[in-house]
PDB file of C-alpha atoms in Angstrom:
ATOM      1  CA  UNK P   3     -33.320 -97.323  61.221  1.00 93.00           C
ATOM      2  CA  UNK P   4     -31.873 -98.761  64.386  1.00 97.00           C
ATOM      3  CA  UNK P   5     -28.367 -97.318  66.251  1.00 98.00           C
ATOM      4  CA  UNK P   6     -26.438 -99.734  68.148  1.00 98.00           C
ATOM      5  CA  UNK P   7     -23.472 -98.706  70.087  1.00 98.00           C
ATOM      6  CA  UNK P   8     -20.370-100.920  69.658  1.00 98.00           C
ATOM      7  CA  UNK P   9     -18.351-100.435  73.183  1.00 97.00           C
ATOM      8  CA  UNK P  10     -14.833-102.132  73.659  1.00 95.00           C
ATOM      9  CA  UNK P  11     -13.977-102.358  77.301  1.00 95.00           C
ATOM     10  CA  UNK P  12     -12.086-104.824  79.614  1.00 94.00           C
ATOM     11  CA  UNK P  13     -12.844-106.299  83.318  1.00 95.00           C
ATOM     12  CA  UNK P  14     -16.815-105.089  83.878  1.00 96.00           C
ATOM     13  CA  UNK P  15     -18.922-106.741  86.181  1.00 93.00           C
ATOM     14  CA  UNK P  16     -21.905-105.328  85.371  1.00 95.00           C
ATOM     15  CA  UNK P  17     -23.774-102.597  82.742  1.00 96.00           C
ATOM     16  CA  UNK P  18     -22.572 -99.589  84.515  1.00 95.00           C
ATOM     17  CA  UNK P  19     -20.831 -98.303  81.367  1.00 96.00           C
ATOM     18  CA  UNK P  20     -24.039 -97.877  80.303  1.00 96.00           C
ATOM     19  CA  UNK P  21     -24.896 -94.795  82.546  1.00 95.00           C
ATOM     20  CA  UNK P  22     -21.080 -92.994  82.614  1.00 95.00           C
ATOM     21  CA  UNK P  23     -21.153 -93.492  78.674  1.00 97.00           C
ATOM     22  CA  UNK P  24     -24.540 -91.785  78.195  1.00 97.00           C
ATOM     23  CA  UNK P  25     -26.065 -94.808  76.273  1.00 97.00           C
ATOM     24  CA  UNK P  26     -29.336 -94.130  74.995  1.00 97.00           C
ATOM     25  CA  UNK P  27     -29.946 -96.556  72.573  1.00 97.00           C
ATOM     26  CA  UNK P  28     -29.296-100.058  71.305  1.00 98.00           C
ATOM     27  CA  UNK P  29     -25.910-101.233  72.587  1.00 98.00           C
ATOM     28  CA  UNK P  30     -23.411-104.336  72.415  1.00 98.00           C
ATOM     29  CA  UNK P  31     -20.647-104.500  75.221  1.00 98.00           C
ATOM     30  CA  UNK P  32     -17.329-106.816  74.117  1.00 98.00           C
ATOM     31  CA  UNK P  33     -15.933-106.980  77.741  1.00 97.00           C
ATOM     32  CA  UNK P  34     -12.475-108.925  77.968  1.00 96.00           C
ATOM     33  CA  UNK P  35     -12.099-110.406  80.979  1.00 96.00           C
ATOM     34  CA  UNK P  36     -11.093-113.728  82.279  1.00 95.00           C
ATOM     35  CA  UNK P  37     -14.404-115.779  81.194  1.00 95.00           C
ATOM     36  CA  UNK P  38     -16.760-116.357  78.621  1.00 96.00           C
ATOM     37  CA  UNK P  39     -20.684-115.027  79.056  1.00 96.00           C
ATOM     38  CA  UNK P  40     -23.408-113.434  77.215  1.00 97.00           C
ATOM     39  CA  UNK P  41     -25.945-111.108  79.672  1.00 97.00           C
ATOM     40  CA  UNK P  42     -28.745-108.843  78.110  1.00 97.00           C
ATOM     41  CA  UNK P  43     -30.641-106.404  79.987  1.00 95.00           C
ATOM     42  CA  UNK P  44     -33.513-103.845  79.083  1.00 93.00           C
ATOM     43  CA  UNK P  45     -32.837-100.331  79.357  1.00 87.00           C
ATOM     44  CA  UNK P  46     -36.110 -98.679  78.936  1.00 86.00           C
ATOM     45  CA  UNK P  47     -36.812 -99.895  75.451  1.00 91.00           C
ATOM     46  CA  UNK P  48     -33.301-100.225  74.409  1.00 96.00           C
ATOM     47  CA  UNK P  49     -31.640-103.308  74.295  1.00 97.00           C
ATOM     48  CA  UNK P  50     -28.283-103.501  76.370  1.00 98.00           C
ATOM     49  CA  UNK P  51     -26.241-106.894  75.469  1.00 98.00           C
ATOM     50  CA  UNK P  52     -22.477-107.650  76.918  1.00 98.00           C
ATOM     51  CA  UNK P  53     -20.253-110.246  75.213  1.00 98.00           C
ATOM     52  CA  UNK P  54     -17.428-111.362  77.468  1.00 98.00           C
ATOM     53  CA  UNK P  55     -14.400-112.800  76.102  1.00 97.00           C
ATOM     54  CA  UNK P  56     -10.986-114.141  76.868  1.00 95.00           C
ATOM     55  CA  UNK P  57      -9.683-112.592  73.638  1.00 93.00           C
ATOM     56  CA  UNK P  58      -7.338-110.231  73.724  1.00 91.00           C
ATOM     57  CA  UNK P  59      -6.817-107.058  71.608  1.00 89.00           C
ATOM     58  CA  UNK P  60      -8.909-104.243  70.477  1.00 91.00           C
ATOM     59  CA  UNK P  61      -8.772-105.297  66.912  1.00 92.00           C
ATOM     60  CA  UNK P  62     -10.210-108.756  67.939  1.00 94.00           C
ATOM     61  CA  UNK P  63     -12.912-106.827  70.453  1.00 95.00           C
ATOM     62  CA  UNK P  64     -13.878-104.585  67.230  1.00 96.00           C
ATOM     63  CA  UNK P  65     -14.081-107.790  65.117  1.00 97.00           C
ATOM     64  CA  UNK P  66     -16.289-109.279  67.144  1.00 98.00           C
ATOM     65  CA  UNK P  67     -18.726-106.417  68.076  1.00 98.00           C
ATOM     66  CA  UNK P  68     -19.171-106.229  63.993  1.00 98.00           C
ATOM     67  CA  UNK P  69     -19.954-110.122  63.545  1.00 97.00           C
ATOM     68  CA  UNK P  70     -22.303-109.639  66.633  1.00 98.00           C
ATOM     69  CA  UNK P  71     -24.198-106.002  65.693  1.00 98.00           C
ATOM     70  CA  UNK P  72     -28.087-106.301  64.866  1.00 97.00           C
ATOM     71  CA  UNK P  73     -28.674-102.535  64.543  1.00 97.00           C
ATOM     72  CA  UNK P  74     -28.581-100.705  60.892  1.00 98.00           C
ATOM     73  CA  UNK P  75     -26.558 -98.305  62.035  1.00 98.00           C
ATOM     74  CA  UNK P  76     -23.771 -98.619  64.339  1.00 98.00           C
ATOM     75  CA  UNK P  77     -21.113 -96.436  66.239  1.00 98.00           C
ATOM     76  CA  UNK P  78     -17.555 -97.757  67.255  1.00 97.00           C
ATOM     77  CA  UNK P  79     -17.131 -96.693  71.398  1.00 96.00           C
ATOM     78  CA  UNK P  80     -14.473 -96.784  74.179  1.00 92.00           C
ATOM     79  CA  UNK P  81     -14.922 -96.586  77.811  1.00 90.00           C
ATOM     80  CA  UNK P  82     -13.317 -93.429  77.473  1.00 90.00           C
ATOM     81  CA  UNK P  83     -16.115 -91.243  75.602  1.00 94.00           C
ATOM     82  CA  UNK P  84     -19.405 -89.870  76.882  1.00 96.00           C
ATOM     83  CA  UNK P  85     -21.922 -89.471  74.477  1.00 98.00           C
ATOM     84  CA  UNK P  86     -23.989 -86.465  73.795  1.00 97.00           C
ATOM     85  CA  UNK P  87     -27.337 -86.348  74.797  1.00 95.00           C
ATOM     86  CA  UNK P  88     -28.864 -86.141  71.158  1.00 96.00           C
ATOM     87  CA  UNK P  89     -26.390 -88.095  69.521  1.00 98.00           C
ATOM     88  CA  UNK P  90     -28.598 -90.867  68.550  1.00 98.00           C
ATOM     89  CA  UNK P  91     -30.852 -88.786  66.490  1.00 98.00           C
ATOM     90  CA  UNK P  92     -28.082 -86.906  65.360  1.00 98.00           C
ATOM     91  CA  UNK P  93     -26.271 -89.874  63.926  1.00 98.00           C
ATOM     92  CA  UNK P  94     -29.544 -91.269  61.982  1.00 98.00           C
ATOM     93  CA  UNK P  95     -30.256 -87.911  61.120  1.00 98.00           C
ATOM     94  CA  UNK P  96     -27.048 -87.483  59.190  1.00 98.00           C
ATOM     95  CA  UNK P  97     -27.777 -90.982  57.463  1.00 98.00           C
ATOM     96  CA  UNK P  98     -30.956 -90.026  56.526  1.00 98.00           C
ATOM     97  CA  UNK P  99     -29.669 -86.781  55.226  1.00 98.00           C
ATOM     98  CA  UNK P 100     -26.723 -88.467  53.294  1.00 98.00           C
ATOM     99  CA  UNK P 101     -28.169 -91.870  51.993  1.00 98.00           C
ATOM    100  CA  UNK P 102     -24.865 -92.482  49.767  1.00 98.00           C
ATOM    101  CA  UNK P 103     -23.003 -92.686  52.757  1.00 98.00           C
ATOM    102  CA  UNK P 104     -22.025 -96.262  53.867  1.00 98.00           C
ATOM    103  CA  UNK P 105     -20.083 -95.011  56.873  1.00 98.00           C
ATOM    104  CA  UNK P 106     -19.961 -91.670  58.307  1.00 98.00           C
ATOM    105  CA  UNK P 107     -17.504 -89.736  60.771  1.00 98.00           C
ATOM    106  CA  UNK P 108     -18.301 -87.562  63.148  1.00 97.00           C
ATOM    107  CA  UNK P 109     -17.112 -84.863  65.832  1.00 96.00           C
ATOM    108  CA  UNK P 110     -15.370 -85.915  69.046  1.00 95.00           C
ATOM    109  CA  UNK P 111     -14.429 -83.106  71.684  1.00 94.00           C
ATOM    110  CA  UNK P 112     -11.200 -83.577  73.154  1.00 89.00           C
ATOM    111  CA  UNK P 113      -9.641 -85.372  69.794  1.00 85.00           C
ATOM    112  CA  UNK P 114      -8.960 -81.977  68.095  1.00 72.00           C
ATOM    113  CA  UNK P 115     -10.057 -80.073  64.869  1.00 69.00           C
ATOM    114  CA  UNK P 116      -8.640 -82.274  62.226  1.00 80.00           C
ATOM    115  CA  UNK P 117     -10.659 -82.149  59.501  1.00 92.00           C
ATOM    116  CA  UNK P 118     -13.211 -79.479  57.548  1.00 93.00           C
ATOM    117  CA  UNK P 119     -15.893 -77.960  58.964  1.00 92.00           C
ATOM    118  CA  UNK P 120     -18.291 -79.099  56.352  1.00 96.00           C
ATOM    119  CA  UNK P 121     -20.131 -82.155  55.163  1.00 97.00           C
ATOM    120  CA  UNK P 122     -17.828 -84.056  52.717  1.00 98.00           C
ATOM    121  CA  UNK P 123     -16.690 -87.394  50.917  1.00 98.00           C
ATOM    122  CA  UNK P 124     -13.253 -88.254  52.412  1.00 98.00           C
ATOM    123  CA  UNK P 125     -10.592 -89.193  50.788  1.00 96.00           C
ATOM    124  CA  UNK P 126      -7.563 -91.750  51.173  1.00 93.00           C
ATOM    125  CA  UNK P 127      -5.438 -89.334  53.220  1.00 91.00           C
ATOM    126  CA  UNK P 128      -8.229 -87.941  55.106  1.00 95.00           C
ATOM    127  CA  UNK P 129      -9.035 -91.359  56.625  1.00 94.00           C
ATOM    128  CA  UNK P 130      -5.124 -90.944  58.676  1.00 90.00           C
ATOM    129  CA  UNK P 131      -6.817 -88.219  60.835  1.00 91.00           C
ATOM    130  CA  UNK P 132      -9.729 -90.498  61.950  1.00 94.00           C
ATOM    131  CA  UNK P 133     -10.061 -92.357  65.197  1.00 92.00           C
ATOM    132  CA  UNK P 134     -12.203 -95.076  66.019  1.00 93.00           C
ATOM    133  CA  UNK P 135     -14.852 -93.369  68.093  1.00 94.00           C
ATOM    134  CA  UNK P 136     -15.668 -91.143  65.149  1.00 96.00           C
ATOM    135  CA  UNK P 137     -16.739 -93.742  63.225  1.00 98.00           C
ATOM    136  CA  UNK P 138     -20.707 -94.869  62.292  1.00 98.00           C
ATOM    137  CA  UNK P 139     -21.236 -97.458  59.575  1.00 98.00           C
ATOM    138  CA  UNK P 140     -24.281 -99.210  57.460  1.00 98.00           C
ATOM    139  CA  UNK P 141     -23.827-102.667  59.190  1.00 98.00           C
ATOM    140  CA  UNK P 142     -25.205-104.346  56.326  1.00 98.00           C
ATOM    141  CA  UNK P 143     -22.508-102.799  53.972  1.00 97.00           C
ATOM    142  CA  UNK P 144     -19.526-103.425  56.379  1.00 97.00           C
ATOM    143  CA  UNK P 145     -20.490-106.599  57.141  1.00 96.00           C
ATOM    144  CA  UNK P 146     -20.803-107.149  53.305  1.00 96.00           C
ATOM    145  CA  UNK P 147     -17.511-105.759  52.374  1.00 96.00           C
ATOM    146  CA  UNK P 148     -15.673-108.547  54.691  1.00 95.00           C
ATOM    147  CA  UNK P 149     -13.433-106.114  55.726  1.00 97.00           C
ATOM    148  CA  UNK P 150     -12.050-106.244  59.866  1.00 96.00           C
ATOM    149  CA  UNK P 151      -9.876-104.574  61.181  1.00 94.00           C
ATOM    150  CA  UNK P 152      -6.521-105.661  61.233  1.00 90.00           C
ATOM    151  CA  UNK P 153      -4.985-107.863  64.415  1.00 86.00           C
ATOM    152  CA  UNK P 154      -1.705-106.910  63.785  1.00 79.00           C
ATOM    153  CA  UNK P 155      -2.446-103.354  65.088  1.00 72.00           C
ATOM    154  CA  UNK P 156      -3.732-101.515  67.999  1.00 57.00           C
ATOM    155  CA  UNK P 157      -3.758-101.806  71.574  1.00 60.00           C
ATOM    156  CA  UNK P 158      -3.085-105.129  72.735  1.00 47.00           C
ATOM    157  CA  UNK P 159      -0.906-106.347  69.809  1.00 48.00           C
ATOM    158  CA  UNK P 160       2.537-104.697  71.251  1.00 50.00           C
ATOM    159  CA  UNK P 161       2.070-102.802  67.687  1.00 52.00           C
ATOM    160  CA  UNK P 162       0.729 -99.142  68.748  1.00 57.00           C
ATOM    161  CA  UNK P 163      -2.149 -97.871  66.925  1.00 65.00           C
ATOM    162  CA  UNK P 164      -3.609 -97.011  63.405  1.00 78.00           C
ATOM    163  CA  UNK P 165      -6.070-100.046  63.624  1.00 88.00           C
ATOM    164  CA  UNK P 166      -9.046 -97.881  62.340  1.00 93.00           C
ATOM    165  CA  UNK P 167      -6.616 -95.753  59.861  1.00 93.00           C
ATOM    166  CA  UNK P 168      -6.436 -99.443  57.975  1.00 92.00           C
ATOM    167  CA  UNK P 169      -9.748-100.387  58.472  1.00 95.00           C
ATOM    168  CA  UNK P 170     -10.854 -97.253  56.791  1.00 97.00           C
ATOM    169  CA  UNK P 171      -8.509 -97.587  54.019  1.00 95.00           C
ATOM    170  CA  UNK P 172      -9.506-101.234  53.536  1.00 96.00           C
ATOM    171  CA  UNK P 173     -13.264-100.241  53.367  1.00 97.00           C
ATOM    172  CA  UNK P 174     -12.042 -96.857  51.408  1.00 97.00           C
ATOM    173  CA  UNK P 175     -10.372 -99.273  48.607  1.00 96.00           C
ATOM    174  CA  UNK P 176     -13.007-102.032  48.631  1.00 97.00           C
ATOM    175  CA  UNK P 177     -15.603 -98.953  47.608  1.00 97.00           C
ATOM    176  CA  UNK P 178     -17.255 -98.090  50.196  1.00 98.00           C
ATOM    177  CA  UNK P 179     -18.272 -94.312  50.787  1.00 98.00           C
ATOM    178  CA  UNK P 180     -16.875 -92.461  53.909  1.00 98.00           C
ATOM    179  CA  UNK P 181     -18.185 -89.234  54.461  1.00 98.00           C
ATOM    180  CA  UNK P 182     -17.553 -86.148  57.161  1.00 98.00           C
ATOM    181  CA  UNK P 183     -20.299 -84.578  59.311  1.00 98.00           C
ATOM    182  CA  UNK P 184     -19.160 -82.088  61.785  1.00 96.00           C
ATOM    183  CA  UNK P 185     -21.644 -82.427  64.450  1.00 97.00           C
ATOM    184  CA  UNK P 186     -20.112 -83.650  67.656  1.00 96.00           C
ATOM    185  CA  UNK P 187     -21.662 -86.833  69.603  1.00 98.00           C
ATOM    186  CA  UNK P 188     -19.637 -87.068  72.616  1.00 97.00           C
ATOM    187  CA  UNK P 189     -16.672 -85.921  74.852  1.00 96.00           C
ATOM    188  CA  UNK P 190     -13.450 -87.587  75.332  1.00 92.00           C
ATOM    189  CA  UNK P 191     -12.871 -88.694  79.029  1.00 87.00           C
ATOM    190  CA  UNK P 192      -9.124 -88.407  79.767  1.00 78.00           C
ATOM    191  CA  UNK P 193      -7.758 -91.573  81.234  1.00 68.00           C
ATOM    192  CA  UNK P 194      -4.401 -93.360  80.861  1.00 59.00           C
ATOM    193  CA  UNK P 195      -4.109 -95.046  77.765  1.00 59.00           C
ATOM    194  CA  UNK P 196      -3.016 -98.697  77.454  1.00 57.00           C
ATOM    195  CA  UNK P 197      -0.555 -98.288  74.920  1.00 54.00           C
ATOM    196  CA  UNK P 198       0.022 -94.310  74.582  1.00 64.00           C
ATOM    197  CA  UNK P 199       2.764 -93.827  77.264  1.00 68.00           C
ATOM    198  CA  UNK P 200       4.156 -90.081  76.041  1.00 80.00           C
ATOM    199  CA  UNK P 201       6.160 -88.951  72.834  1.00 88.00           C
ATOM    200  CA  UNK P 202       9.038 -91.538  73.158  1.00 89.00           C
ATOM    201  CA  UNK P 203      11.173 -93.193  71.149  1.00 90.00           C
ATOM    202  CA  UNK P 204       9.257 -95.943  71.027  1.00 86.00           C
ATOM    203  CA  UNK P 205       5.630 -94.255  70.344  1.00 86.00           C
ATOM    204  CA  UNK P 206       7.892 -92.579  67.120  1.00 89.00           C
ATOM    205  CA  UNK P 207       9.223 -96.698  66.268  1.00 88.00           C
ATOM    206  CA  UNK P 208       5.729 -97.462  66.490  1.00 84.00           C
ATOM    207  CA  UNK P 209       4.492 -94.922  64.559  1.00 85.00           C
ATOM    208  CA  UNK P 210       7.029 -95.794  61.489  1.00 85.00           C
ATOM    209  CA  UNK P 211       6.266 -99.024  61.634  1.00 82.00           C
ATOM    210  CA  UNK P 212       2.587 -98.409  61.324  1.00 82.00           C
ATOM    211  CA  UNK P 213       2.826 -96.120  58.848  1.00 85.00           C
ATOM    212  CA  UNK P 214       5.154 -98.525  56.888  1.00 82.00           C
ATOM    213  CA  UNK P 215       2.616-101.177  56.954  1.00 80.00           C
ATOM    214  CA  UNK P 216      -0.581 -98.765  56.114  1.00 78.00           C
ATOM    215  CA  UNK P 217       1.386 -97.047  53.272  1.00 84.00           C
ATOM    216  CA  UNK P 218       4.355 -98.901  52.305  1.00 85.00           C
ATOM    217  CA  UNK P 219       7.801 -97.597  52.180  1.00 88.00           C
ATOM    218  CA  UNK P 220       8.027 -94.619  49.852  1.00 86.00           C
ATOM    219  CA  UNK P 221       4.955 -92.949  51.568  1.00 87.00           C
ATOM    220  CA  UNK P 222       5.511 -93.551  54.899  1.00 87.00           C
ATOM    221  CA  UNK P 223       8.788 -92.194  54.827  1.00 90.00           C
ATOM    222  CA  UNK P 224       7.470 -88.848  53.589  1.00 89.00           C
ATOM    223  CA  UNK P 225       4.685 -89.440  55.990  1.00 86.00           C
ATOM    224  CA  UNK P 226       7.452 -89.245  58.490  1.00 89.00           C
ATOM    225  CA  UNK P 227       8.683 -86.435  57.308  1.00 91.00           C
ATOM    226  CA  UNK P 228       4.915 -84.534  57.353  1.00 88.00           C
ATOM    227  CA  UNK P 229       4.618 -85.639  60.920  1.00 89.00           C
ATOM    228  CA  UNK P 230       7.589 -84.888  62.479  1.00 93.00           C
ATOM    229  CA  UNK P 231       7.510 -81.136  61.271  1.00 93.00           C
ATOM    230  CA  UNK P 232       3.619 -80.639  61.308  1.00 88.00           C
ATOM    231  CA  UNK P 233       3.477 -82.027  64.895  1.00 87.00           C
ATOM    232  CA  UNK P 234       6.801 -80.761  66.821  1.00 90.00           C
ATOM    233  CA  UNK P 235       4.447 -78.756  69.176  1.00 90.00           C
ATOM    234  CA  UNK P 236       2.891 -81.572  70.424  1.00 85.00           C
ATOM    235  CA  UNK P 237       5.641 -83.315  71.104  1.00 89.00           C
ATOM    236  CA  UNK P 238       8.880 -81.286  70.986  1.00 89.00           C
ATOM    237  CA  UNK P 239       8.969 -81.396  75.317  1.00 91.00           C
ATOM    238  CA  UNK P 240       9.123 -84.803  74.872  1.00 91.00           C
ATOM    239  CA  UNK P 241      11.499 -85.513  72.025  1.00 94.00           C
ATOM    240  CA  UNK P 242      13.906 -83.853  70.246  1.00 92.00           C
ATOM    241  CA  UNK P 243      12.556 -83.812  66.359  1.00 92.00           C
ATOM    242  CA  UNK P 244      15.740 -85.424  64.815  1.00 92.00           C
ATOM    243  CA  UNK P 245      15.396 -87.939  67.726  1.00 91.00           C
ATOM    244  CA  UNK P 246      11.661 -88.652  66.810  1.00 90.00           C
ATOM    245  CA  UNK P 247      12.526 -88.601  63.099  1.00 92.00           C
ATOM    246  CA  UNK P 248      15.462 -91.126  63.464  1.00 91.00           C
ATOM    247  CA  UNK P 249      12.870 -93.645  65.591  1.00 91.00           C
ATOM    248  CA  UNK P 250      10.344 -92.862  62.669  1.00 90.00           C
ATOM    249  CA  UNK P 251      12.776 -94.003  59.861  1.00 92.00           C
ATOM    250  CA  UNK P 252      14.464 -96.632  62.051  1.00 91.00           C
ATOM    251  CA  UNK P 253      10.263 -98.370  62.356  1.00 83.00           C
ATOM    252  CA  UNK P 254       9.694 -97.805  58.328  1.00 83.00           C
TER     253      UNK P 254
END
């Protein structure tokens, strides 16, 4: 088994991502930027390619780092994460130990204790507390599935986030086995995010309108609901809860 590190990033001029991200392993760069190149270089014996693109979106930078993976396995990455030192063998470890899983999630310091502390098959709802750099698939079986993520979401698309919560959900319903292993692989780097702005009225519009789209009326009204209550700590400086809840409502 291979591990190939799928990195979304804009404007590089060169593979010095490679060295702040702690890369040690296979890795494909989709850089967009204002032209269109391909560049490979060796590091040591891993293989380090970078697709640049004039696409724009993070859902079409995902899409394309999945129709342009070679390794078996392969990890979702930002700009914004370093990875652990062992996390290569920890990620094919945890394939090897769990060969029914097609993709598996794993820990990310700085993104918060959000699920159980134990190896486990996720379920629908589970998949909502996921982010993209948690996620490591069987390229073979994604690629199989046909499922992408969604180009109507995420950063880029004026629509928020809760591209990977649909891709999940996608692969979730078209079969595909998700599982849980809580062994970290990296560390969130804090850095201004290019659609996250604060708890305003418009991240709560977003958020309702995602929801509405992921779960469809009924449920992401009560999703709203779950949110607003469950999460008024975060975001209660911010926001007044009725205030969030009415932006939540007004995006379902």
């Amino acid at each position: 088994m291979t591990l190939e590190v799928l990195v979304s990033c804009m404007g590089q001029k060169d593979f010095s991502l490679v060295s702040k991200l702690g890369i040690a392993s296979d890795a494909l760069f989709i850089n967009q930027c204002t032209y269109e190149e391909e560049r490979v270089q060796r590091n040591g014996s891993c293989q380090i390619r970078m697709i640049s693109t004039k696409d724009r979106g993070l859902s079409k930078s995902r899409n394309l780092a999945i129709q342009k993976a070679s390794g078996t396995i392969c990890l979702f990455c930002d700009d914004d994460i370093r990875l652990n030192e062992h996390y290569r063998i920890n990620i094919l470890n945890a394939f090897s130990e769990n060969p029914q899983a097609d993709m598996i999630i794993f820990g990310i310091s700085g993104l918060g204790k959000r699920l159980k502390a134990k190896t486990y098959r996720l379920r629908y709802f589970d998949l909502l507390k996921v982010s993209s750099v948690q996620i490591a698939f069987r390229r073979k079986k994604v690629s199989a599935s046909g499922i992408r993520f969604d180009p109507f979401m995420g950063a880029g698309s004026g629509n928020g986030a809760q591209e990977e919560n649909k891709f999940l959900m996608d692969c979730y319903k078209a079969g595909l086995s998700i599982y849980y292993v809580p062994v970290e692989i990296g560390t969130l780097i804090p850095k201004e995010s290019t659609w996250f702005h604060g708890y305003d009225r418009n991240f709560f519009y977003l958020r309702g309108t995602a929801t509405r789209y992921l779960l469809g009326l009924p449920l992401s009204l009560a999703y709203a609901f779950y949110y607003i209550i469950s999460k008024r700590k975060l975001y209660s400086n911010d926001i007044p809860p009725l205030a969030a809840l009415s932006e939540t409502i007004r995006g379902c």
